[in-house]
Amino acid sequence: MLDTSVIVGISATIVSFAVGYAVARASRSKNGRPEPSETENSNSEGSDKIFADMGGEYKMVLVVRNDLKMGKGKIAAQCGHAAVGAFESGLRNTPTAVRKWQNSGQAKIALKVDSEVALMEIYRTAKANKLNCCLIRDAGRTQIEPNTKTVLAVGPAPIVAVDSVTGHLKLL
């Protein structure tokens, strides 16, 4: 049986994703373009062509900085921001990969790193491999200092491609 804190964390992530998605859609409908956000999205144009022949299952990985000692709710919120940001940039830059990910269950895996240096190494490697990414910087309103890099989303992309960059990391 699952621990109550795990259920709460999962529920918070799902709610955060849904709210973030709804807010993003609402802001787009106001002026036709997205609002500025706390994210850095990589430009992965052309990745759909690179991944076209890979086939198989797709996933998104959420790489969380473990050294920040964020609370469970904070981690869930930051992962929600990263998932929404990666989904939105994926719609723009790798729509075929997003559709395949949606059709294969929308897998999201939470992994951990122990430093900002390790997080940024994953980010640079993912960008070099033309993977869709979204790096979250916290606004600093609660537990974390402003502009702190907290979570990196990689994907949606083929599992093989994502694992080539994050396969060595441990589950959160």
CSV table of C-alpha atoms in Angstrom, one decimal:
chain,number,residue,atom,x,y,z
A,1,MET,CA,0.0,0.0,0.0
A,2,LEU,CA,1.3,3.5,-0.8
A,3,ASP,CA,2.3,5.9,1.9
A,4,THR,CA,-0.1,8.9,2.3
A,5,SER,CA,2.8,11.4,1.6
A,6,VAL,CA,3.5,9.6,-1.8
A,7,ILE,CA,-0.2,9.9,-2.7
A,8,VAL,CA,-0.3,13.5,-1.7
A,9,GLY,CA,2.9,14.2,-3.8
A,10,ILE,CA,1.5,12.5,-6.8
A,11,SER,CA,-1.8,14.3,-6.5
A,12,ALA,CA,-0.1,17.6,-6.1
A,13,THR,CA,2.0,17.0,-9.3
A,14,ILE,CA,-1.1,16.1,-11.3
A,15,VAL,CA,-3.1,19.1,-10.0
A,16,SER,CA,-0.1,21.4,-10.7
A,17,PHE,CA,0.2,20.1,-14.2
A,18,ALA,CA,-3.5,20.6,-14.9
A,19,VAL,CA,-3.6,24.1,-13.4
A,20,GLY,CA,-0.4,25.1,-15.2
A,21,TYR,CA,-1.8,23.9,-18.5
A,22,ALA,CA,-5.1,25.7,-18.0
A,23,VAL,CA,-3.3,28.9,-17.1
A,24,ALA,CA,-1.1,28.7,-20.1
A,25,ARG,CA,-4.0,28.1,-22.4
A,26,ALA,CA,-5.9,31.0,-20.9
A,27,SER,CA,-2.9,33.4,-21.2
A,28,ARG,CA,-2.5,32.4,-24.9
A,29,SER,CA,-6.2,33.0,-25.6
A,30,LYS,CA,-5.8,36.6,-24.3
A,31,ASN,CA,-3.1,37.8,-26.6
A,32,GLY,CA,-2.3,35.0,-29.0
A,33,ARG,CA,1.1,34.3,-27.5
A,34,PRO,CA,2.4,32.8,-24.3
A,35,GLU,CA,3.2,34.9,-21.2
A,36,PRO,CA,6.8,35.3,-20.2
A,37,SER,CA,7.6,32.6,-17.6
A,38,GLU,CA,10.2,31.3,-15.2
A,39,THR,CA,11.4,28.7,-17.7
A,40,GLU,CA,14.1,28.3,-20.3
A,41,ASN,CA,12.9,26.1,-23.2
A,42,SER,CA,15.4,24.8,-25.6
A,43,ASN,CA,14.8,25.2,-29.3
A,44,SER,CA,14.6,21.6,-30.6
A,45,GLU,CA,13.4,22.3,-34.1
A,46,GLY,CA,14.2,19.5,-36.4
A,47,SER,CA,14.2,16.9,-33.6
A,48,ASP,CA,11.1,15.3,-35.0
A,49,LYS,CA,13.0,14.4,-38.1
A,50,ILE,CA,15.9,13.0,-36.1
A,51,PHE,CA,13.6,10.8,-34.0
A,52,ALA,CA,11.2,9.9,-36.8
A,53,ASP,CA,12.8,6.4,-37.3
A,54,MET,CA,13.3,5.6,-33.7
A,55,GLY,CA,9.8,4.3,-33.0
A,56,GLY,CA,9.1,2.6,-29.7
A,57,GLU,CA,7.9,4.2,-26.5
A,58,TYR,CA,8.3,7.8,-25.5
A,59,LYS,CA,8.8,9.5,-22.1
A,60,MET,CA,9.6,12.7,-20.3
A,61,VAL,CA,12.1,12.8,-17.4
A,62,LEU,CA,12.0,15.3,-14.6
A,63,VAL,CA,15.5,15.8,-13.1
A,64,VAL,CA,15.2,17.2,-9.6
A,65,ARG,CA,18.0,18.9,-7.6
A,66,ASN,CA,18.3,16.8,-4.4
A,67,ASP,CA,20.8,19.2,-2.8
A,68,LEU,CA,18.2,21.9,-2.3
A,69,LYS,CA,16.2,19.9,0.3
A,70,MET,CA,12.9,21.1,-1.1
A,71,GLY,CA,9.7,19.9,0.6
A,72,LYS,CA,7.5,17.3,-1.2
A,73,GLY,CA,5.0,20.0,-2.2
A,74,LYS,CA,7.7,22.3,-3.6
A,75,ILE,CA,9.2,19.4,-5.6
A,76,ALA,CA,5.7,18.5,-6.9
A,77,ALA,CA,5.1,22.2,-7.9
A,78,GLN,CA,8.5,22.5,-9.6
A,79,CYS,CA,8.0,19.2,-11.5
A,80,GLY,CA,4.6,20.4,-12.6
A,81,HIS,CA,6.1,23.7,-14.0
A,82,ALA,CA,8.8,21.6,-15.8
A,83,ALA,CA,6.3,19.2,-17.3
A,84,VAL,CA,4.0,21.9,-18.5
A,85,GLY,CA,6.9,23.9,-20.0
A,86,ALA,CA,8.3,20.8,-21.7
A,87,PHE,CA,4.9,19.9,-23.1
A,88,GLU,CA,4.4,23.5,-24.4
A,89,SER,CA,7.8,23.7,-26.0
A,90,GLY,CA,7.3,20.2,-27.4
A,91,LEU,CA,4.1,21.2,-29.1
A,92,ARG,CA,6.0,24.0,-30.8
A,93,ASN,CA,9.2,22.2,-31.6
A,94,THR,CA,8.6,18.5,-31.7
A,95,PRO,CA,4.8,18.0,-32.2
A,96,THR,CA,5.2,14.4,-33.6
A,97,ALA,CA,7.2,13.3,-30.5
A,98,VAL,CA,4.5,14.9,-28.3
A,99,ARG,CA,1.7,13.0,-30.1
A,100,LYS,CA,3.6,9.7,-29.9
A,101,TRP,CA,4.2,10.4,-26.1
A,102,GLN,CA,0.5,11.1,-25.6
A,103,ASN,CA,-0.4,7.9,-27.4
A,104,SER,CA,2.0,5.8,-25.4
A,105,GLY,CA,0.8,6.8,-21.9
A,106,GLN,CA,2.5,10.1,-21.3
A,107,ALA,CA,5.2,8.5,-19.1
A,108,LYS,CA,6.9,10.9,-16.7
A,109,ILE,CA,9.9,9.7,-14.5
A,110,ALA,CA,11.4,11.7,-11.6
A,111,LEU,CA,15.1,11.4,-11.2
A,112,LYS,CA,17.6,13.2,-9.0
A,113,VAL,CA,20.9,14.9,-9.2
A,114,ASP,CA,23.0,16.3,-6.3
A,115,SER,CA,24.1,19.7,-7.6
A,116,GLU,CA,23.4,22.5,-10.0
A,117,VAL,CA,26.5,21.5,-11.9
A,118,ALA,CA,25.1,18.0,-12.5
A,119,LEU,CA,21.8,19.5,-13.6
A,120,MET,CA,23.4,21.8,-16.0
A,121,GLU,CA,25.5,19.0,-17.5
A,122,ILE,CA,22.4,17.0,-18.2
A,123,TYR,CA,20.8,20.2,-19.7
A,124,ARG,CA,23.8,20.8,-22.0
A,125,THR,CA,24.0,17.2,-23.1
A,126,ALA,CA,20.2,17.0,-23.8
A,127,LYS,CA,20.4,20.2,-25.9
A,128,ALA,CA,23.4,18.9,-27.8
A,129,ASN,CA,21.4,15.8,-28.6
A,130,LYS,CA,18.5,18.0,-29.8
A,131,LEU,CA,16.2,16.8,-27.1
A,132,ASN,CA,13.3,19.0,-26.0
A,133,CYS,CA,14.1,20.6,-22.6
A,134,CYS,CA,12.6,22.9,-20.0
A,135,LEU,CA,14.8,24.3,-17.2
A,136,ILE,CA,12.9,25.7,-14.2
A,137,ARG,CA,14.2,28.7,-12.2
A,138,ASP,CA,12.3,29.3,-9.0
A,139,ALA,CA,10.7,32.7,-8.4
A,140,GLY,CA,11.9,32.7,-4.8
A,141,ARG,CA,8.6,33.3,-3.1
A,142,THR,CA,8.8,30.4,-0.7
A,143,GLN,CA,11.6,27.9,0.2
A,144,ILE,CA,14.2,28.7,-2.5
A,145,GLU,CA,16.3,31.7,-3.3
A,146,PRO,CA,15.1,33.6,-6.5
A,147,ASN,CA,16.5,32.4,-9.8
A,148,THR,CA,17.6,29.0,-8.4
A,149,LYS,CA,17.6,26.2,-11.0
A,150,THR,CA,15.4,23.5,-9.5
A,151,VAL,CA,14.1,21.0,-12.1
A,152,LEU,CA,14.9,20.1,-15.7
A,153,ALA,CA,12.4,18.3,-17.9
A,154,VAL,CA,13.8,16.3,-20.8
A,155,GLY,CA,11.4,15.1,-23.5
A,156,PRO,CA,8.9,14.0,-24.6
A,157,ALA,CA,11.2,12.0,-26.7
A,158,PRO,CA,11.9,8.3,-27.5
A,159,ILE,CA,13.0,6.4,-24.4
A,160,VAL,CA,16.3,5.5,-26.1
A,161,ALA,CA,17.1,9.1,-26.7
A,162,VAL,CA,16.2,10.3,-23.2
A,163,ASP,CA,18.0,7.4,-21.5
A,164,SER,CA,21.2,8.2,-23.5
A,165,VAL,CA,21.3,11.5,-21.5
A,166,THR,CA,19.7,10.5,-18.2
A,167,GLY,CA,20.0,6.7,-17.9
A,168,HIS,CA,22.7,6.9,-15.3
A,169,LEU,CA,20.6,8.9,-12.8
A,170,LYS,CA,18.7,7.3,-9.8
A,171,LEU,CA,15.0,7.6,-9.2
A,172,LEU,CA,14.0,10.5,-6.9
